[in-house]
Amino acid sequence: AVLARFRNDEPAYASLVQRLSAMAGASQDVVTIQRLIARATSQSSTGGWQGPVLQGLAQGLRGKNTDGLPFASLRSMLITSVFNHTSAPVRKGSLDLLRVMGLPDGNETNVAIEKSRRIAADLRLDPRVRAEAVEFIGLANPVSLADFLKSLIATGEALPVQVAALRALSAIPDVTVSNFVIERWPTLTPDLRDVGLDTFFESPERVKLLLDAIESDAIPQGSVDFYRSVRLRTNADVTLRNRARAIFDKRDGGRKKVVDAYKTALTLSGDVTKGEGVFKRNCSTCHQVRGQLGVPYGPDLGTVHNWPPESILAHILDPNLSISDGYDAWEVTLSNGETIHGIIFTETPSALTLRNAGGQETTIPRQDIVSLKTMGMSTMPTGLEAQIDHQSMADLLAFLRRVE
């Protein structure tokens, strides 16, 4: 009934369908899963609900043991969908499901991998189609295609193809991708560096190489953002964790000196209009002011207008000075080994929802949680003094302290 009433122009419908499909996947009801996949991958199905169904099933099956389930025919159906379906969301959903269910053993997979390689190498095709083919290569261990994948990560290649190739290279279960990222760091664009940094978190061996690269300045320490530095400082391996803390504590230390140096901003005249611009550029990705202007991730800064200016200044430059109740960072480890960071946005008896700094929400069934712990630090990054000079700080304080 929900699928029959699906409206493609209403995001709430896609969200509902995805959640319901995730529940179906988590139940591991083989008959229901088979029926949903068959309907969603059929070329005759219309309405826009197919992609959310497949993505929801993938979400529900993630972390589940599907080895004993009769999914052989479904895997073949999904492979066909990846290469032949006319809908990009259906092709993506099929890839997501294969990433969870795995590829079939035997010649069918070998043929599909070779077909993907030919598609990826064909410069005449749409870069998005080529990127999908590269993603398919990454579903298996693509060690035999490592050189081919590296050749796709080149300046003249379309960005979607490069990103997909870097992620596929990461599917080789060793440090091949780590050595490549470190070696090519000076030539990687910001988007590729972002993906490259994430590949280091797949194993302790890769984390060690990242820390080595930071210490040798092969990857500048400033390139590792606050949230990734938190992941390093809370690593499950005590040796790596302590080493990361020693590295990043040096960077984040000396907050009192920074605050003291910025006290001259308290003597400057601030401009409210310019301060709004400073807020939008530096703060709105995580904060709102009286329910407006930004993303409701951290506390609403409309509540600080009556604070002493020196107190607002100190909390901007030293976020760990105090952490507002409900806004401390949490780390959730799932049964499939995945780790998620964010603030706890909502809780129910059966699930909790984490929200990250971009406003993205992830709902996690409690049965999939192995551990849940607070990281004892603010989710707000330090180092804003690099983006806000003294006059801009005075303008920001004037904006935050205005009374409406």
PDB file of N, CA, C and O in Angstrom, residues 261-326:
ATOM      1  N   ALA A 261      45.489  35.836  23.547  1.00  0.00           N
ATOM      2  CA  ALA A 261      45.926  36.662  22.423  1.00  0.00           C
ATOM      3  C   ALA A 261      44.752  37.353  21.750  1.00  0.00           C
ATOM      4  O   ALA A 261      44.913  38.441  21.177  1.00  0.00           O
ATOM      5  N   TYR A 262      43.566  36.741  21.830  1.00  0.00           N
ATOM      6  CA  TYR A 262      42.390  37.299  21.162  1.00  0.00           C
ATOM      7  C   TYR A 262      41.596  38.252  22.044  1.00  0.00           C
ATOM      8  O   TYR A 262      40.586  38.802  21.596  1.00  0.00           O
ATOM      9  N   LYS A 263      42.032  38.483  23.266  1.00  0.00           N
ATOM     10  CA  LYS A 263      41.290  39.391  24.137  1.00  0.00           C
ATOM     11  C   LYS A 263      41.297  40.827  23.624  1.00  0.00           C
ATOM     12  O   LYS A 263      40.453  41.635  24.022  1.00  0.00           O
ATOM     13  N   THR A 264      42.242  41.145  22.729  1.00  0.00           N
ATOM     14  CA  THR A 264      42.230  42.483  22.130  1.00  0.00           C
ATOM     15  C   THR A 264      40.966  42.694  21.297  1.00  0.00           C
ATOM     16  O   THR A 264      40.540  43.844  21.097  1.00  0.00           O
ATOM     17  N   ALA A 265      40.355  41.575  20.815  1.00  0.00           N
ATOM     18  CA  ALA A 265      39.115  41.693  20.037  1.00  0.00           C
ATOM     19  C   ALA A 265      37.991  42.282  20.883  1.00  0.00           C
ATOM     20  O   ALA A 265      37.056  42.893  20.351  1.00  0.00           O
ATOM     21  N   LEU A 266      38.086  42.123  22.208  1.00  0.00           N
ATOM     22  CA  LEU A 266      37.050  42.630  23.109  1.00  0.00           C
ATOM     23  C   LEU A 266      37.072  44.156  23.178  1.00  0.00           C
ATOM     24  O   LEU A 266      36.096  44.784  23.599  1.00  0.00           O
ATOM     25  N   THR A 267      38.194  44.753  22.752  1.00  0.00           N
ATOM     26  CA  THR A 267      38.311  46.215  22.816  1.00  0.00           C
ATOM     27  C   THR A 267      37.942  46.877  21.478  1.00  0.00           C
ATOM     28  O   THR A 267      37.898  48.101  21.396  1.00  0.00           O
ATOM     29  N   LEU A 268      37.695  46.059  20.470  1.00  0.00           N
ATOM     30  CA  LEU A 268      37.380  46.602  19.145  1.00  0.00           C
ATOM     31  C   LEU A 268      35.878  46.768  18.975  1.00  0.00           C
ATOM     32  O   LEU A 268      35.084  46.047  19.586  1.00  0.00           O
ATOM     33  N   SER A 269      35.500  47.703  18.129  1.00  0.00           N
ATOM     34  CA  SER A 269      34.081  47.910  17.821  1.00  0.00           C
ATOM     35  C   SER A 269      33.654  46.903  16.760  1.00  0.00           C
ATOM     36  O   SER A 269      34.281  46.788  15.704  1.00  0.00           O
ATOM     37  N   GLY A 270      32.575  46.152  17.048  1.00  0.00           N
ATOM     38  CA  GLY A 270      32.121  45.122  16.122  1.00  0.00           C
ATOM     39  C   GLY A 270      30.961  45.579  15.258  1.00  0.00           C
ATOM     40  O   GLY A 270      30.146  46.406  15.666  1.00  0.00           O
ATOM     41  N   ASP A 271      30.896  45.034  14.057  1.00  0.00           N
ATOM     42  CA  ASP A 271      29.828  45.354  13.102  1.00  0.00           C
ATOM     43  C   ASP A 271      28.902  44.144  13.005  1.00  0.00           C
ATOM     44  O   ASP A 271      29.323  43.056  12.602  1.00  0.00           O
ATOM     45  N   VAL A 272      27.623  44.309  13.373  1.00  0.00           N
ATOM     46  CA  VAL A 272      26.670  43.203  13.419  1.00  0.00           C
ATOM     47  C   VAL A 272      26.490  42.569  12.041  1.00  0.00           C
ATOM     48  O   VAL A 272      26.467  41.335  11.909  1.00  0.00           O
ATOM     49  N   THR A 273      26.370  43.397  11.012  1.00  0.00           N
ATOM     50  CA  THR A 273      26.150  42.868   9.656  1.00  0.00           C
ATOM     51  C   THR A 273      27.344  42.039   9.196  1.00  0.00           C
ATOM     52  O   THR A 273      27.182  40.932   8.651  1.00  0.00           O
ATOM     53  N   LYS A 274      28.552  42.549   9.408  1.00  0.00           N
ATOM     54  CA  LYS A 274      29.743  41.777   9.046  1.00  0.00           C
ATOM     55  C   LYS A 274      29.854  40.523   9.907  1.00  0.00           C
ATOM     56  O   LYS A 274      30.299  39.466   9.442  1.00  0.00           O
ATOM     57  N   GLY A 275      29.420  40.638  11.162  1.00  0.00           N
ATOM     58  CA  GLY A 275      29.462  39.484  12.050  1.00  0.00           C
ATOM     59  C   GLY A 275      28.553  38.357  11.591  1.00  0.00           C
ATOM     60  O   GLY A 275      28.871  37.171  11.749  1.00  0.00           O
ATOM     61  N   GLU A 276      27.418  38.722  10.986  1.00  0.00           N
ATOM     62  CA  GLU A 276      26.531  37.695  10.432  1.00  0.00           C
ATOM     63  C   GLU A 276      27.239  36.932   9.311  1.00  0.00           C
ATOM     64  O   GLU A 276      27.099  35.706   9.188  1.00  0.00           O
ATOM     65  N   GLY A 277      28.013  37.650   8.520  1.00  0.00           N
ATOM     66  CA  GLY A 277      28.778  36.992   7.463  1.00  0.00           C
ATOM     67  C   GLY A 277      29.824  36.050   8.030  1.00  0.00           C
ATOM     68  O   GLY A 277      30.037  34.953   7.511  1.00  0.00           O
ATOM     69  N   VAL A 278      30.492  36.468   9.105  1.00  0.00           N
ATOM     70  CA  VAL A 278      31.476  35.601   9.767  1.00  0.00           C
ATOM     71  C   VAL A 278      30.790  34.339  10.288  1.00  0.00           C
ATOM     72  O   VAL A 278      31.305  33.225  10.145  1.00  0.00           O
ATOM     73  N   PHE A 279      29.612  34.503  10.862  1.00  0.00           N
ATOM     74  CA  PHE A 279      28.855  33.364  11.378  1.00  0.00           C
ATOM     75  C   PHE A 279      28.509  32.394  10.251  1.00  0.00           C
ATOM     76  O   PHE A 279      28.700  31.179  10.375  1.00  0.00           O
ATOM     77  N   LYS A 280      28.005  32.920   9.140  1.00  0.00           N
ATOM     78  CA  LYS A 280      27.596  32.062   8.026  1.00  0.00           C
ATOM     79  C   LYS A 280      28.772  31.282   7.460  1.00  0.00           C
ATOM     80  O   LYS A 280      28.639  30.114   7.092  1.00  0.00           O
ATOM     81  N   ARG A 281      29.941  31.911   7.403  1.00  0.00           N
ATOM     82  CA  ARG A 281      31.110  31.254   6.820  1.00  0.00           C
ATOM     83  C   ARG A 281      31.728  30.226   7.752  1.00  0.00           C
ATOM     84  O   ARG A 281      32.277  29.218   7.288  1.00  0.00           O
ATOM     85  N   ASN A 282      31.667  30.445   9.037  1.00  0.00           N
ATOM     86  CA  ASN A 282      32.444  29.622   9.972  1.00  0.00           C
ATOM     87  C   ASN A 282      31.629  28.807  10.968  1.00  0.00           C
ATOM     88  O   ASN A 282      32.143  27.827  11.500  1.00  0.00           O
ATOM     89  N   CYS A 283      30.385  29.206  11.221  1.00  0.00           N
ATOM     90  CA  CYS A 283      29.627  28.586  12.309  1.00  0.00           C
ATOM     91  C   CYS A 283      28.339  27.902  11.857  1.00  0.00           C
ATOM     92  O   CYS A 283      27.827  27.018  12.539  1.00  0.00           O
ATOM     93  N   SER A 284      27.809  28.329  10.697  1.00  0.00           N
ATOM     94  CA  SER A 284      26.460  27.898  10.315  1.00  0.00           C
ATOM     95  C   SER A 284      26.382  26.437   9.905  1.00  0.00           C
ATOM     96  O   SER A 284      25.294  25.883   9.797  1.00  0.00           O
ATOM     97  N   THR A 285      27.528  25.795   9.663  1.00  0.00           N
ATOM     98  CA  THR A 285      27.496  24.376   9.319  1.00  0.00           C
ATOM     99  C   THR A 285      27.078  23.514  10.508  1.00  0.00           C
ATOM    100  O   THR A 285      26.692  22.361  10.327  1.00  0.00           O
ATOM    101  N   CYS A 286      27.141  24.077  11.719  1.00  0.00           N
ATOM    102  CA  CYS A 286      26.789  23.299  12.916  1.00  0.00           C
ATOM    103  C   CYS A 286      25.812  24.020  13.843  1.00  0.00           C
ATOM    104  O   CYS A 286      25.265  23.389  14.749  1.00  0.00           O
ATOM    105  N   HIS A 287      25.616  25.327  13.676  1.00  0.00           N
ATOM    106  CA  HIS A 287      24.802  26.096  14.619  1.00  0.00           C
ATOM    107  C   HIS A 287      23.744  26.937  13.906  1.00  0.00           C
ATOM    108  O   HIS A 287      23.919  27.323  12.748  1.00  0.00           O
ATOM    109  N   GLN A 288      22.693  27.221  14.639  1.00  0.00           N
ATOM    110  CA  GLN A 288      21.713  28.215  14.233  1.00  0.00           C
ATOM    111  C   GLN A 288      21.709  29.338  15.260  1.00  0.00           C
ATOM    112  O   GLN A 288      22.291  29.221  16.337  1.00  0.00           O
ATOM    113  N   VAL A 289      21.059  30.431  14.899  1.00  0.00           N
ATOM    114  CA  VAL A 289      20.814  31.533  15.831  1.00  0.00           C
ATOM    115  C   VAL A 289      19.314  31.780  15.864  1.00  0.00           C
ATOM    116  O   VAL A 289      18.728  32.157  14.844  1.00  0.00           O
ATOM    117  N   ARG A 290      18.713  31.488  16.979  1.00  0.00           N
ATOM    118  CA  ARG A 290      17.261  31.610  17.151  1.00  0.00           C
ATOM    119  C   ARG A 290      16.504  30.834  16.059  1.00  0.00           C
ATOM    120  O   ARG A 290      15.545  31.310  15.480  1.00  0.00           O
ATOM    121  N   GLY A 291      16.996  29.631  15.789  1.00  0.00           N
ATOM    122  CA  GLY A 291      16.327  28.751  14.851  1.00  0.00           C
ATOM    123  C   GLY A 291      16.517  29.098  13.390  1.00  0.00           C
ATOM    124  O   GLY A 291      15.819  28.554  12.531  1.00  0.00           O
ATOM    125  N   GLN A 292      17.472  29.965  13.080  1.00  0.00           N
ATOM    126  CA  GLN A 292      17.671  30.388  11.697  1.00  0.00           C
ATOM    127  C   GLN A 292      19.152  30.366  11.321  1.00  0.00           C
ATOM    128  O   GLN A 292      20.028  30.234  12.178  1.00  0.00           O
ATOM    129  N   LEU A 293      19.402  30.467  10.020  1.00  0.00           N
ATOM    130  CA  LEU A 293      20.710  30.727   9.410  1.00  0.00           C
ATOM    131  C   LEU A 293      21.644  29.525   9.294  1.00  0.00           C
ATOM    132  O   LEU A 293      22.651  29.614   8.611  1.00  0.00           O
ATOM    133  N   GLY A 294      21.372  28.410   9.937  1.00  0.00           N
ATOM    134  CA  GLY A 294      22.337  27.322   9.861  1.00  0.00           C
ATOM    135  C   GLY A 294      21.737  25.949  10.068  1.00  0.00           C
ATOM    136  O   GLY A 294      20.540  25.722   9.876  1.00  0.00           O
ATOM    137  N   VAL A 295      22.596  25.017  10.477  1.00  0.00           N
ATOM    138  CA  VAL A 295      22.225  23.608  10.686  1.00  0.00           C
ATOM    139  C   VAL A 295      22.070  23.355  12.184  1.00  0.00           C
ATOM    140  O   VAL A 295      22.973  23.682  12.967  1.00  0.00           O
ATOM    141  N   PRO A 296      20.953  22.778  12.614  1.00  0.00           N
ATOM    142  CA  PRO A 296      20.730  22.528  14.047  1.00  0.00           C
ATOM    143  C   PRO A 296      21.472  21.295  14.546  1.00  0.00           C
ATOM    144  O   PRO A 296      20.880  20.272  14.885  1.00  0.00           O
ATOM    145  N   TYR A 297      22.799  21.386  14.574  1.00  0.00           N
ATOM    146  CA  TYR A 297      23.625  20.279  15.077  1.00  0.00           C
ATOM    147  C   TYR A 297      24.107  20.584  16.495  1.00  0.00           C
ATOM    148  O   TYR A 297      23.820  19.863  17.433  1.00  0.00           O
ATOM    149  N   GLY A 298      24.830  21.688  16.656  1.00  0.00           N
ATOM    150  CA  GLY A 298      25.260  22.109  17.978  1.00  0.00           C
ATOM    151  C   GLY A 298      24.215  22.989  18.638  1.00  0.00           C
ATOM    152  O   GLY A 298      23.122  23.200  18.095  1.00  0.00           O
ATOM    153  N   PRO A 299      24.519  23.514  19.814  1.00  0.00           N
ATOM    154  CA  PRO A 299      23.557  24.380  20.527  1.00  0.00           C
ATOM    155  C   PRO A 299      23.180  25.604  19.698  1.00  0.00           C
ATOM    156  O   PRO A 299      23.989  26.127  18.924  1.00  0.00           O
ATOM    157  N   ASP A 300      21.953  26.077  19.859  1.00  0.00           N
ATOM    158  CA  ASP A 300      21.505  27.308  19.197  1.00  0.00           C
ATOM    159  C   ASP A 300      22.197  28.483  19.880  1.00  0.00           C
ATOM    160  O   ASP A 300      22.059  28.687  21.088  1.00  0.00           O
ATOM    161  N   LEU A 301      22.947  29.269  19.105  1.00  0.00           N
ATOM    162  CA  LEU A 301      23.736  30.347  19.682  1.00  0.00           C
ATOM    163  C   LEU A 301      22.914  31.598  19.978  1.00  0.00           C
ATOM    164  O   LEU A 301      23.455  32.599  20.447  1.00  0.00           O
ATOM    165  N   GLY A 302      21.619  31.523  19.725  1.00  0.00           N
ATOM    166  CA  GLY A 302      20.754  32.616  20.158  1.00  0.00           C
ATOM    167  C   GLY A 302      20.642  32.696  21.666  1.00  0.00           C
ATOM    168  O   GLY A 302      20.169  33.707  22.209  1.00  0.00           O
ATOM    169  N   THR A 303      21.111  31.644  22.349  1.00  0.00           N
ATOM    170  CA  THR A 303      21.018  31.613  23.819  1.00  0.00           C
ATOM    171  C   THR A 303      22.183  32.313  24.505  1.00  0.00           C
ATOM    172  O   THR A 303      22.178  32.447  25.728  1.00  0.00           O
ATOM    173  N   VAL A 304      23.198  32.783  23.751  1.00  0.00           N
ATOM    174  CA  VAL A 304      24.385  33.348  24.398  1.00  0.00           C
ATOM    175  C   VAL A 304      24.410  34.871  24.360  1.00  0.00           C
ATOM    176  O   VAL A 304      25.401  35.476  24.768  1.00  0.00           O
ATOM    177  N   HIS A 305      23.319  35.501  23.904  1.00  0.00           N
ATOM    178  CA  HIS A 305      23.358  36.957  23.714  1.00  0.00           C
ATOM    179  C   HIS A 305      23.592  37.723  25.010  1.00  0.00           C
ATOM    180  O   HIS A 305      24.084  38.853  24.987  1.00  0.00           O
ATOM    181  N   ASN A 306      23.235  37.109  26.143  1.00  0.00           N
ATOM    182  CA  ASN A 306      23.443  37.809  27.412  1.00  0.00           C
ATOM    183  C   ASN A 306      24.672  37.312  28.170  1.00  0.00           C
ATOM    184  O   ASN A 306      24.877  37.648  29.332  1.00  0.00           O
ATOM    185  N   TRP A 307      25.491  36.488  27.525  1.00  0.00           N
ATOM    186  CA  TRP A 307      26.748  36.062  28.149  1.00  0.00           C
ATOM    187  C   TRP A 307      27.748  37.219  28.125  1.00  0.00           C
ATOM    188  O   TRP A 307      27.717  38.061  27.213  1.00  0.00           O
ATOM    189  N   PRO A 308      28.685  37.246  29.044  1.00  0.00           N
ATOM    190  CA  PRO A 308      29.780  38.211  28.951  1.00  0.00           C
ATOM    191  C   PRO A 308      30.587  37.941  27.683  1.00  0.00           C
ATOM    192  O   PRO A 308      30.810  36.772  27.328  1.00  0.00           O
ATOM    193  N   PRO A 309      31.012  38.977  26.977  1.00  0.00           N
ATOM    194  CA  PRO A 309      31.738  38.758  25.710  1.00  0.00           C
ATOM    195  C   PRO A 309      32.988  37.913  25.882  1.00  0.00           C
ATOM    196  O   PRO A 309      33.334  37.119  25.011  1.00  0.00           O
ATOM    197  N   GLU A 310      33.689  38.067  27.021  1.00  0.00           N
ATOM    198  CA  GLU A 310      34.903  37.281  27.226  1.00  0.00           C
ATOM    199  C   GLU A 310      34.595  35.787  27.349  1.00  0.00           C
ATOM    200  O   GLU A 310      35.390  34.932  26.970  1.00  0.00           O
ATOM    201  N   SER A 311      33.401  35.469  27.871  1.00  0.00           N
ATOM    202  CA  SER A 311      32.998  34.067  27.987  1.00  0.00           C
ATOM    203  C   SER A 311      32.677  33.480  26.615  1.00  0.00           C
ATOM    204  O   SER A 311      33.056  32.337  26.304  1.00  0.00           O
ATOM    205  N   ILE A 312      31.972  34.248  25.779  1.00  0.00           N
ATOM    206  CA  ILE A 312      31.672  33.779  24.418  1.00  0.00           C
ATOM    207  C   ILE A 312      32.980  33.555  23.665  1.00  0.00           C
ATOM    208  O   ILE A 312      33.166  32.529  22.997  1.00  0.00           O
ATOM    209  N   LEU A 313      33.901  34.499  23.785  1.00  0.00           N
ATOM    210  CA  LEU A 313      35.202  34.391  23.114  1.00  0.00           C
ATOM    211  C   LEU A 313      35.919  33.105  23.529  1.00  0.00           C
ATOM    212  O   LEU A 313      36.421  32.360  22.680  1.00  0.00           O
ATOM    213  N   ALA A 314      35.966  32.844  24.826  1.00  0.00           N
ATOM    214  CA  ALA A 314      36.679  31.666  25.338  1.00  0.00           C
ATOM    215  C   ALA A 314      36.072  30.377  24.813  1.00  0.00           C
ATOM    216  O   ALA A 314      36.789  29.445  24.432  1.00  0.00           O
ATOM    217  N   HIS A 315      34.739  30.303  24.741  1.00  0.00           N
ATOM    218  CA  HIS A 315      34.084  29.082  24.279  1.00  0.00           C
ATOM    219  C   HIS A 315      34.232  28.886  22.770  1.00  0.00           C
ATOM    220  O   HIS A 315      34.224  27.745  22.287  1.00  0.00           O
ATOM    221  N   ILE A 316      34.359  29.969  22.023  1.00  0.00           N
ATOM    222  CA  ILE A 316      34.591  29.842  20.582  1.00  0.00           C
ATOM    223  C   ILE A 316      35.982  29.269  20.313  1.00  0.00           C
ATOM    224  O   ILE A 316      36.155  28.385  19.478  1.00  0.00           O
ATOM    225  N   LEU A 317      36.966  29.769  21.028  1.00  0.00           N
ATOM    226  CA  LEU A 317      38.348  29.380  20.773  1.00  0.00           C
ATOM    227  C   LEU A 317      38.777  28.131  21.527  1.00  0.00           C
ATOM    228  O   LEU A 317      39.762  27.485  21.152  1.00  0.00           O
ATOM    229  N   ASP A 318      38.058  27.771  22.581  1.00  0.00           N
ATOM    230  CA  ASP A 318      38.376  26.565  23.358  1.00  0.00           C
ATOM    231  C   ASP A 318      37.089  25.782  23.599  1.00  0.00           C
ATOM    232  O   ASP A 318      36.501  25.836  24.685  1.00  0.00           O
ATOM    233  N   PRO A 319      36.607  25.056  22.597  1.00  0.00           N
ATOM    234  CA  PRO A 319      35.307  24.381  22.686  1.00  0.00           C
ATOM    235  C   PRO A 319      35.207  23.370  23.829  1.00  0.00           C
ATOM    236  O   PRO A 319      34.111  23.093  24.311  1.00  0.00           O
ATOM    237  N   ASN A 320      36.349  22.819  24.252  1.00  0.00           N
ATOM    238  CA  ASN A 320      36.311  21.823  25.320  1.00  0.00           C
ATOM    239  C   ASN A 320      36.292  22.445  26.715  1.00  0.00           C
ATOM    240  O   ASN A 320      36.341  21.728  27.714  1.00  0.00           O
ATOM    241  N   LEU A 321      36.220  23.797  26.760  1.00  0.00           N
ATOM    242  CA  LEU A 321      36.155  24.482  28.051  1.00  0.00           C
ATOM    243  C   LEU A 321      34.951  23.993  28.844  1.00  0.00           C
ATOM    244  O   LEU A 321      35.017  23.761  30.042  1.00  0.00           O
ATOM    245  N   SER A 322      33.825  23.831  28.155  1.00  0.00           N
ATOM    246  CA  SER A 322      32.645  23.188  28.732  1.00  0.00           C
ATOM    247  C   SER A 322      31.817  22.649  27.583  1.00  0.00           C
ATOM    248  O   SER A 322      31.836  23.204  26.490  1.00  0.00           O
ATOM    249  N   ILE A 323      31.121  21.555  27.821  1.00  0.00           N
ATOM    250  CA  ILE A 323      30.324  20.909  26.779  1.00  0.00           C
ATOM    251  C   ILE A 323      28.862  20.964  27.195  1.00  0.00           C
ATOM    252  O   ILE A 323      28.486  20.468  28.259  1.00  0.00           O
ATOM    253  N   SER A 324      28.038  21.591  26.371  1.00  0.00           N
ATOM    254  CA  SER A 324      26.610  21.689  26.676  1.00  0.00           C
ATOM    255  C   SER A 324      25.994  20.310  26.802  1.00  0.00           C
ATOM    256  O   SER A 324      26.324  19.383  26.039  1.00  0.00           O
ATOM    257  N   ASP A 325      25.097  20.167  27.756  1.00  0.00           N
ATOM    258  CA  ASP A 325      24.434  18.888  27.974  1.00  0.00           C
ATOM    259  C   ASP A 325      23.727  18.439  26.697  1.00  0.00           C
ATOM    260  O   ASP A 325      22.957  19.179  26.098  1.00  0.00           O
ATOM    261  N   GLY A 326      24.022  17.203  26.285  1.00  0.00           N
ATOM    262  CA  GLY A 326      23.394  16.651  25.092  1.00  0.00           C
ATOM    263  C   GLY A 326      24.172  16.886  23.819  1.00  0.00           C
ATOM    264  O   GLY A 326      23.760  16.428  22.745  1.00  0.00           O
TER     265      GLY A 326
END
